[in-house]
mmCIF file of C-alpha atoms in Angstrom:
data_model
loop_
_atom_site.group_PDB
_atom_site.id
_atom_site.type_symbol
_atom_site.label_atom_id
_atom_site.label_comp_id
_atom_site.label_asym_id
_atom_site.label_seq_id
_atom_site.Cartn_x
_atom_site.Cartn_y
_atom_site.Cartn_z
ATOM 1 C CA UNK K 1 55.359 2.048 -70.733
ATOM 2 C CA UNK K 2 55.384 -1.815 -71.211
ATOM 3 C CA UNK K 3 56.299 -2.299 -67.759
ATOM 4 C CA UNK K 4 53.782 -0.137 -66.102
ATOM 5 C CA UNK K 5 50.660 -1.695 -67.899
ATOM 6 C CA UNK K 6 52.200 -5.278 -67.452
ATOM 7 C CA UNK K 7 51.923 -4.227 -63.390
ATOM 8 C CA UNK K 8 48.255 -2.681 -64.050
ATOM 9 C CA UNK K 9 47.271 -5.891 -65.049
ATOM 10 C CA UNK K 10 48.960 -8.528 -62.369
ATOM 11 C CA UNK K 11 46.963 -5.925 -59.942
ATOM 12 C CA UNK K 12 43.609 -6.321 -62.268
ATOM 13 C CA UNK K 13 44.237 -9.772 -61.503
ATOM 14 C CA UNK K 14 45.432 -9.870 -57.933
ATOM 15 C CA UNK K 15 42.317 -7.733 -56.569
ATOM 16 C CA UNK K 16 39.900 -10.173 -56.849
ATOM 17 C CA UNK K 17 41.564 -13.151 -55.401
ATOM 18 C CA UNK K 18 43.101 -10.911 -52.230
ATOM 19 C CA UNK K 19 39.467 -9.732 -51.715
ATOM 20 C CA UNK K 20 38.515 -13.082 -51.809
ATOM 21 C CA UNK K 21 41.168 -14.406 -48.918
ATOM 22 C CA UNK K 22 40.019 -11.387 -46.997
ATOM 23 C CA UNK K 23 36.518 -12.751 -47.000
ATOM 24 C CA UNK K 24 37.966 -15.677 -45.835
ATOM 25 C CA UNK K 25 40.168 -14.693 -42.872
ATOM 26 C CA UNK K 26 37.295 -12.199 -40.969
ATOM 27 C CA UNK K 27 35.483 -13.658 -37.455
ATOM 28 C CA UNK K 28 32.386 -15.019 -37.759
ATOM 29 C CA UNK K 29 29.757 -13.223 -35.277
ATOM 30 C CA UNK K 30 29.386 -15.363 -32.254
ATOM 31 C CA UNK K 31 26.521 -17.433 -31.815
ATOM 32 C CA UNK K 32 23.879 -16.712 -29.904
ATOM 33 C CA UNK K 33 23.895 -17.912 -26.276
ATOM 34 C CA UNK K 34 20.883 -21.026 -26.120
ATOM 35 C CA UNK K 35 18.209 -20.215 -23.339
ATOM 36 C CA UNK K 36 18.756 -22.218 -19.766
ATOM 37 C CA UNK K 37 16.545 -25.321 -19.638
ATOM 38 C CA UNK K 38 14.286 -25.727 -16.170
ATOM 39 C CA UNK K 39 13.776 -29.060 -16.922
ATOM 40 C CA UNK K 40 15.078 -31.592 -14.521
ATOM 41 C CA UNK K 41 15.652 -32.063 -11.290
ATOM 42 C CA UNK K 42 16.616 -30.070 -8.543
ATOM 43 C CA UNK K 43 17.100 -29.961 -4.734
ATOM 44 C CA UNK K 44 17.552 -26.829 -2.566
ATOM 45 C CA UNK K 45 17.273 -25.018 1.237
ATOM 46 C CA UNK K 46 14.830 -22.441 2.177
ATOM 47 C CA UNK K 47 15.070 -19.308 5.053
ATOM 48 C CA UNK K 48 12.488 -16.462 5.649
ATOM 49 C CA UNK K 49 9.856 -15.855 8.659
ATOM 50 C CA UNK K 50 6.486 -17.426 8.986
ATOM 51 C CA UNK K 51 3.445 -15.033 9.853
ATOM 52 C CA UNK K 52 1.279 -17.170 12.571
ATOM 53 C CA UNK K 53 -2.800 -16.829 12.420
ATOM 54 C CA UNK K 54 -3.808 -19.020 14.040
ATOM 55 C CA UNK K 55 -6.752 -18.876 16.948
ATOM 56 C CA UNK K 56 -8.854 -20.357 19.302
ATOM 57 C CA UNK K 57 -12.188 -19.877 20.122
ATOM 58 C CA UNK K 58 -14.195 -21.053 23.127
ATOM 59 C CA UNK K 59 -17.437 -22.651 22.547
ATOM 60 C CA UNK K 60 -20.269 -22.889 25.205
ATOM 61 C CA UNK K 61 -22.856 -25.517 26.385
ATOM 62 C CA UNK K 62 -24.955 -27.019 28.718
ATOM 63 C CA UNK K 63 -26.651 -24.599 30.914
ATOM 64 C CA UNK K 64 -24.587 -21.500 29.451
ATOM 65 C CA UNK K 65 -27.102 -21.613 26.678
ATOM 66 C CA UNK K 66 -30.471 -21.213 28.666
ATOM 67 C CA UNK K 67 -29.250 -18.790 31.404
ATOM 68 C CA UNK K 68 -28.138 -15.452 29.922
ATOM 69 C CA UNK K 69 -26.894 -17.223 26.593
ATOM 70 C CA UNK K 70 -25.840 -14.067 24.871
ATOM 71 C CA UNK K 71 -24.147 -12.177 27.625
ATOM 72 C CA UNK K 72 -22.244 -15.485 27.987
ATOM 73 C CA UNK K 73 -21.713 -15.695 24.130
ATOM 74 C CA UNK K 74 -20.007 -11.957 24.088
ATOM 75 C CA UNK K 75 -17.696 -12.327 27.137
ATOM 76 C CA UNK K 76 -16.603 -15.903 26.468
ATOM 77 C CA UNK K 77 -16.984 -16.705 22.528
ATOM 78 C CA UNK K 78 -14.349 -14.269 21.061
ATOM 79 C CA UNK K 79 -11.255 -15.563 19.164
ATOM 80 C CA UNK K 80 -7.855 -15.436 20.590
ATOM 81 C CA UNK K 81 -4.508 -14.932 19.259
ATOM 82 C CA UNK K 82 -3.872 -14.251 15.462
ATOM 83 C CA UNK K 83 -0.421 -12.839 15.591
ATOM 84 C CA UNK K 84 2.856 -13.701 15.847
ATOM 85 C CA UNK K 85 6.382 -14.274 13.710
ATOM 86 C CA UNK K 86 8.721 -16.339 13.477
ATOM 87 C CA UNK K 87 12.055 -18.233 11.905
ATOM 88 C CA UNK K 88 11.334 -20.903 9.367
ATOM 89 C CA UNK K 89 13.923 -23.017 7.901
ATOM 90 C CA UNK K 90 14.177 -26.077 5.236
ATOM 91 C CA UNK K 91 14.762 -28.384 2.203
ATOM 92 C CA UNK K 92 13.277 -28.534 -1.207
ATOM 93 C CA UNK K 93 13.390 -30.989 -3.648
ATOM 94 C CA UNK K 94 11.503 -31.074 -6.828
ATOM 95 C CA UNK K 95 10.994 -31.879 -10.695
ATOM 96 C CA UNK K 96 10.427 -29.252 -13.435
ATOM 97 C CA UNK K 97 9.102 -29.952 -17.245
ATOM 98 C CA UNK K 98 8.970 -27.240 -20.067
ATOM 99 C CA UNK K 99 7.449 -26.683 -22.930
ATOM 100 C CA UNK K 100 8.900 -23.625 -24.816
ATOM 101 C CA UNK K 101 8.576 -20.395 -22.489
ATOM 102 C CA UNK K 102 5.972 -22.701 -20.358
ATOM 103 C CA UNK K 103 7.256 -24.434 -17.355
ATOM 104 C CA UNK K 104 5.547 -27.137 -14.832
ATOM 105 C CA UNK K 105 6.556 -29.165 -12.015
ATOM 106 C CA UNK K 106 5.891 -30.710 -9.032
ATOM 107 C CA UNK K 107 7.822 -29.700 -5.624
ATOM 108 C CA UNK K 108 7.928 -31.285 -2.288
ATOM 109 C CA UNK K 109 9.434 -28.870 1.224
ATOM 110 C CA UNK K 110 9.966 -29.753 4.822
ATOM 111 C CA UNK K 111 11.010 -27.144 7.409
ATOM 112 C CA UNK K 112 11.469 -25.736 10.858
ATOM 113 C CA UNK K 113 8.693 -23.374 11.818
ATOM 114 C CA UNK K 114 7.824 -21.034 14.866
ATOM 115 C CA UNK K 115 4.689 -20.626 14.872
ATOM 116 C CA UNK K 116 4.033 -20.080 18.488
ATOM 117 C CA UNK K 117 2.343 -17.430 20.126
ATOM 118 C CA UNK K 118 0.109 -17.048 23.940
ATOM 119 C CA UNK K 119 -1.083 -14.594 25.925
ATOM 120 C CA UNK K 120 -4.105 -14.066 28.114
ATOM 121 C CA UNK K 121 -7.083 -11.462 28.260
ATOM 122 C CA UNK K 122 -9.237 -10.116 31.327
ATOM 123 C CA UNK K 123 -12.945 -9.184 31.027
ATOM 124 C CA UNK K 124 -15.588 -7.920 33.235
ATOM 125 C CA UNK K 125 -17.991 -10.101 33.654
ATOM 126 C CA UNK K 126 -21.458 -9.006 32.664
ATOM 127 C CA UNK K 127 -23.531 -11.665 33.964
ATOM 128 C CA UNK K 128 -21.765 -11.127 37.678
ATOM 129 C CA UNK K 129 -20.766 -7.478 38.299
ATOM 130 C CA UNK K 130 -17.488 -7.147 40.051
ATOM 131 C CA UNK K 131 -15.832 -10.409 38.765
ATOM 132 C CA UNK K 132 -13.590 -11.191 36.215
ATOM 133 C CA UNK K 133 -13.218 -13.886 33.564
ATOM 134 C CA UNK K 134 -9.295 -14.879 32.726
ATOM 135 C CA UNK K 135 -8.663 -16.296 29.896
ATOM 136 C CA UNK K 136 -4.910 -17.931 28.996
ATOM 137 C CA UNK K 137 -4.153 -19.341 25.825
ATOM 138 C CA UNK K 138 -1.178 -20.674 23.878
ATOM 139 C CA UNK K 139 -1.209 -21.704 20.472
ATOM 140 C CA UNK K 140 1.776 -24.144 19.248
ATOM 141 C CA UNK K 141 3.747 -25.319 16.405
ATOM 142 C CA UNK K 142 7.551 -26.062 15.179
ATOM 143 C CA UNK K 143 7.183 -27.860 11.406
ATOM 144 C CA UNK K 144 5.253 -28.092 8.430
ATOM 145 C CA UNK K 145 5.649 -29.350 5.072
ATOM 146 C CA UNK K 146 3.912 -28.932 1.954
ATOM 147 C CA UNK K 147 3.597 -31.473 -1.569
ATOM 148 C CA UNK K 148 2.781 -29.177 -4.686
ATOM 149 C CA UNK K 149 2.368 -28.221 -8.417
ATOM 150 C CA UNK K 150 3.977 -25.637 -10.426
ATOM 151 C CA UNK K 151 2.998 -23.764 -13.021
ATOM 152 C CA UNK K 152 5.191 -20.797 -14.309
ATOM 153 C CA UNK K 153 6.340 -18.528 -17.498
ATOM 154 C CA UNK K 154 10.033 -18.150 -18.060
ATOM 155 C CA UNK K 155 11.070 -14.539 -18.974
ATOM 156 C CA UNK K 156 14.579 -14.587 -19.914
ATOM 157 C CA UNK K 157 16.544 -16.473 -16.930
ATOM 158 C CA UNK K 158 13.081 -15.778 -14.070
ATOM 159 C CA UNK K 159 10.441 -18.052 -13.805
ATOM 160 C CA UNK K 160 7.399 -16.096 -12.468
ATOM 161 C CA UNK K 161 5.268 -19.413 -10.495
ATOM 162 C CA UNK K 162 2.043 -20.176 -9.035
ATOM 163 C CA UNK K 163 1.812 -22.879 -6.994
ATOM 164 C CA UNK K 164 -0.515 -25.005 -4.959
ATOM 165 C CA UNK K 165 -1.214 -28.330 -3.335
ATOM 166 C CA UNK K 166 -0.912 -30.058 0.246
ATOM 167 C CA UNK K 167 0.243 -29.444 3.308
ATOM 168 C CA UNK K 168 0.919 -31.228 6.577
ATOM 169 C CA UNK K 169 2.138 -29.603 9.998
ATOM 170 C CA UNK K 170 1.671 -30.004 13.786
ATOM 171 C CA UNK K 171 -0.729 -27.959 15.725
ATOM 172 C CA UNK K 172 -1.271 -27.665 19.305
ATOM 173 C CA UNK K 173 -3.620 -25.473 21.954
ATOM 174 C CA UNK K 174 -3.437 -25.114 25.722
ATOM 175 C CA UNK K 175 -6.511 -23.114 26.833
ATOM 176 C CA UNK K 176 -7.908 -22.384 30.524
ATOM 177 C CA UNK K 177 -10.973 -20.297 31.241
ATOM 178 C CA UNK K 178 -11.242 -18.842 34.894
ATOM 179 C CA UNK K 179 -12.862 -16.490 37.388
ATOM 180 C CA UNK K 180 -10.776 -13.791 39.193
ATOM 181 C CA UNK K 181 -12.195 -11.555 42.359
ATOM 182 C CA UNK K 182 -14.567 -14.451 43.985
ATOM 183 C CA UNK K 183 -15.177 -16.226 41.043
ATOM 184 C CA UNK K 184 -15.200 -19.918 41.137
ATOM 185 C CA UNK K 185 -15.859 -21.464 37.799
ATOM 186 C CA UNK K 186 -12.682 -22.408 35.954
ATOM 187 C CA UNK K 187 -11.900 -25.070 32.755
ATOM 188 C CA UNK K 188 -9.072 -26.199 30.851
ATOM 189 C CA UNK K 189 -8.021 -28.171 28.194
ATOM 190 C CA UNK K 190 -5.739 -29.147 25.534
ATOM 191 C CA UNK K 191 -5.408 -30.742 22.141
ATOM 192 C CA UNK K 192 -2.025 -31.406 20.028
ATOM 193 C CA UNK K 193 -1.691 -33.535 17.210
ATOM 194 C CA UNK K 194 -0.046 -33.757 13.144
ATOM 195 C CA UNK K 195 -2.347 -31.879 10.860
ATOM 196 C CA UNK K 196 -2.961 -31.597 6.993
ATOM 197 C CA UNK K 197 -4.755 -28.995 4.958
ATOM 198 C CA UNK K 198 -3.748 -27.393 2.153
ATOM 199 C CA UNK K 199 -1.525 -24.120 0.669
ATOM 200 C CA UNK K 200 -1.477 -21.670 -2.167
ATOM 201 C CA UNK K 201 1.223 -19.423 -3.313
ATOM 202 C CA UNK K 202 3.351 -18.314 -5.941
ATOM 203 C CA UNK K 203 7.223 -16.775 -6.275
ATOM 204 C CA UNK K 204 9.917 -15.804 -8.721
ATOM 205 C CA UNK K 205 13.005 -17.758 -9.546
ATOM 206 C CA UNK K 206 16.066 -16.505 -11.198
ATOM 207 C CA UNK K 207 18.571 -18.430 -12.752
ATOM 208 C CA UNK K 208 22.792 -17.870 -11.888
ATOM 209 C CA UNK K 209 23.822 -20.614 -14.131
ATOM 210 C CA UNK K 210 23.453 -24.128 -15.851
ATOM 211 C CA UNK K 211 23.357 -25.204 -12.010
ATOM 212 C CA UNK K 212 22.269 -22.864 -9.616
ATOM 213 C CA UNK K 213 18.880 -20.290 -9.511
ATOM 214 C CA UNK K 214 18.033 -18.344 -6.074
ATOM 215 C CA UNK K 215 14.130 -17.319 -5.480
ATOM 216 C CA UNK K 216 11.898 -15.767 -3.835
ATOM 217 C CA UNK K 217 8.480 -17.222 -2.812
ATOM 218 C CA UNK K 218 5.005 -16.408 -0.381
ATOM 219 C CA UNK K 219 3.034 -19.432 0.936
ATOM 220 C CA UNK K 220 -0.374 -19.298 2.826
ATOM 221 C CA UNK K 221 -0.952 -22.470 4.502
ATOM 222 C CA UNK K 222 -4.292 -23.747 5.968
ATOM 223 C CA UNK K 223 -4.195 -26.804 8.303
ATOM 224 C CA UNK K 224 -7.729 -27.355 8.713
ATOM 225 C CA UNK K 225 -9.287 -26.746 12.414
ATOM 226 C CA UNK K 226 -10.179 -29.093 15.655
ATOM 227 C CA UNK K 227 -12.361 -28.792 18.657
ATOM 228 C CA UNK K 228 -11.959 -30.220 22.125
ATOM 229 C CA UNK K 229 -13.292 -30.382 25.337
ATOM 230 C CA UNK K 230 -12.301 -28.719 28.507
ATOM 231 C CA UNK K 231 -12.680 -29.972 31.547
ATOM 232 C CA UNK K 232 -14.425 -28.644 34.246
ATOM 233 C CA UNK K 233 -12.996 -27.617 37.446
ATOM 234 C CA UNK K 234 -13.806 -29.808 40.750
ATOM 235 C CA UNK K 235 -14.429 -26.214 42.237
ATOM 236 C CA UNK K 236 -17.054 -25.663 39.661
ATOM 237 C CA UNK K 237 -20.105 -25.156 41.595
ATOM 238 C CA UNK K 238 -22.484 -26.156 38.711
ATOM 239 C CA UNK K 239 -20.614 -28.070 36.504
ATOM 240 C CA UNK K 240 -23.633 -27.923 33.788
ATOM 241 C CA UNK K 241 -21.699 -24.854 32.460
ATOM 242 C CA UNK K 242 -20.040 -26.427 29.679
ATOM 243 C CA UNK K 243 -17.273 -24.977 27.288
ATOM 244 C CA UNK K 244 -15.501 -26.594 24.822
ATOM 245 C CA UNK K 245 -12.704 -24.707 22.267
ATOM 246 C CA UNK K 246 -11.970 -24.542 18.367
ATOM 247 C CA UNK K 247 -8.838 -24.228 17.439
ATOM 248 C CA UNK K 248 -7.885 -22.990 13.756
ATOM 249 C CA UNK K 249 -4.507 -23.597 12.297
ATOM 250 C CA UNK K 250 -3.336 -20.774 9.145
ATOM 251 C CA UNK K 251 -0.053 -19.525 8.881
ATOM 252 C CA UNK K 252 1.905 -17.019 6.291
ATOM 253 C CA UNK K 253 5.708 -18.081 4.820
ATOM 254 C CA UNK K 254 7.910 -15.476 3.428
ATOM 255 C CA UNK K 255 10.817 -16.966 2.449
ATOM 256 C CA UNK K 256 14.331 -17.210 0.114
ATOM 257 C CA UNK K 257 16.023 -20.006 -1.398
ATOM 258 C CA UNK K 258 18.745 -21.485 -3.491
ATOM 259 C CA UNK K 259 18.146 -24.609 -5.895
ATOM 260 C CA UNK K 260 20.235 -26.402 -7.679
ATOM 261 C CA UNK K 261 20.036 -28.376 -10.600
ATOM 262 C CA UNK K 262 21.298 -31.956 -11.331
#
């Protein structure tokens, strides 16, 4: 009897303290991951297809506007081109700063871009029934590049992005304007030279790890417009009719890319 309640109590004591060292001895929950910072800088390459708009439009002069000016203005004033795709490629390098969920930055891109596109169109003429007017165009360009601002959200590891700012790029036009089936006017003319004009976009970048984020981003980019002369043919048998061309540089980029940060 004196044994048994002498064990009762070492037990009455014991509980307590064993409790205690079992507190002791169980895993702590593991912390919380902390959010990836976008601040800092980062440097990356770009791939996708760039979406050509660009056009040129005759203008006329001299004599075109007293004899028959708006029979002249239909078959000779209408915009060519507009359409065509092609391979872009390039590097990005750039500097983010965030405030909480808020994230700015500026970002600077140069790259390889196809922008070319030609073709030619054949009209009736409706000041001289039974001729034609030939028109042959090509509209150039192989780079761009663009220096911007930032402005995004972070949700989780994306940054959702507008961005904006300006652009630079080489644009170049080869027009001729000609008669076919007795006709003898003709002119042509060309103009080629580094541009700048501006850009607006936005995109979505996603974050792999402390280092690396890929993206996804649209840019429309507007490189202003130029007008130049062409030149009259010797053939011309009344070289008063003057035309001249306006040439208007806009592309689209769809592209990809991979940044990473230092």
């Amino acid at each position: 009897m004196r044994f048994g309640l002498a064990i009762a109590a070492v037990m009455a004591t014991c509980a307590p303290v064993c409790a205690a060292d079992l507190a002791v001895k169980a895993p702590a929950p593991a912390a919380a991951a902390a959010p990836l910072s976008w601040q800092g800088f980062y440097a990356g390459v770009t791939a996708g297809a760039v979406i050509d708009a660009s056009t040129v439009t005759p203008q006329l002069g001299g004599t075109f506007l007293q004899s028959d000016p708006v029979k002249h203005a239909i078959q000779y004033e209408t915009a060519l081109g507009g359409s065509s795709t092609g391979f872009s490629a390039g590097a990005t390098i750039g500097y983010n700063w965030q405030w909480n969920a808020v994230v700015a930055g500026l970002e600077a891109d140069f790259a390889y871009a196809d922008r070319s596109q030609s073709g030619s169109e054949i009209l009736p003429s409706l000041v001289n029934p039974g001729q034609f007017i030939v028109k042959d165009y090509a509209l150039t360009g192989d780079w761009f590049g663009t220096v911007r601002a930032r402005l995004g959200y972070a949700v989780g590891a994306t940054l959702l992005y507008a961005t904006g700012g300006l652009a630079f790029g080489d644009g170049g036009t080869n027009l001729f304007i000609g008669g076919a089936n007795g006709a003898q006017y003709a002119w042509a003319g060309s103009s080629s030279s580094t541009r700048w004009g501006w850009t607006v976009g936005g995109g979505a970048e996603t974050r792999i790890d402390a280092h690396w984020s890929v993206k996804a981003e649209y840019l429309y980019v507007n490189l202003g417009s130029s007008t130049f002369p062409l030149a009259n043919s010797p053939a011309n048998p009344v070289p008063e009719f003057v035309i001249a061309a306006s040439s208007d540089y806009a592309f689209n980029v769809v592209r990809a890319g991979v940044n990473y940060r230092f």
